Phi, psi and omega in degrees: 000338183294329177290320180296319180293321180294321179293318180297316180297317180296317180296318179297317180295317180296317180296318179295321177295317179298318179298316179298317179296317179297317179297315179298317179297317179297316178298316179298317179298316179298316179298317179298318179296317179298316178298318178297319178297315179297315178297319177300316178298317178297318178297318178297316178298318179297319179296317178299317178298318178298319178297314179299315178297321177298316178297317178297318178298317178298317178298319178296319178296317178298316178297318178298319179296315179298316178297320177298317178296318179298318178297318179297317178298318178296321178296317178298317179298318178297320178296316179298316178297321177297317178297317178298320177299317178296318179298318179297319179295317179297317178297319178298319179296315180298316178297320177298316179296317179298319178296319178297316178299317179296322178295316179298316179298318179297319178297316179298317179298318179296320178296315179298317178298319177298316179297318179298319178297316179299315179298319178299315178298316179298317179297316179299316179297316179298317179298317178298315179298315179298318178299317178297316179297318179298316179298316179297317180296317179298315178299316180299316179297317179298315180297314180298314180299318179297318180296316180298315181298313180298317181295316179298316181296315180297315180299316181293320179296316180296318179296319179295318180294317180294319180294326179289322181290332181266000000 
């Protein structure tokens, strides 16, 4: 029996070693499962972080697009303001040209008015000269008529005197 006991003891020791090995393997498997769960959780956290980073990147892209649209709108506004400025400058030039034309027209009108005044003065002088000539002619006619009347009267008086003497 001692051999049997020895075999049983050896089998018990082998079984206990197998049990210890199985327990160690189970513990290792549990540790591996825990490590896998922890790694899975870390992977999930990394995926969540990647999703959050992706959302942030998308938001940054949206902000960049909005800023780009605002910049384009500002450029369009600047172009419109520039066009309005050019139109204002063209209007100012046209108004300046119109003012210059009006000044030239005013100068021409003033010159014409000056010529009309000179002509009017000449006409007045001519009328005065004509009036003076008319007055001189009238005076001359009056003097001639008076001389003729005086001569006729003298001639008649002389004829009457001569007729009396004869």
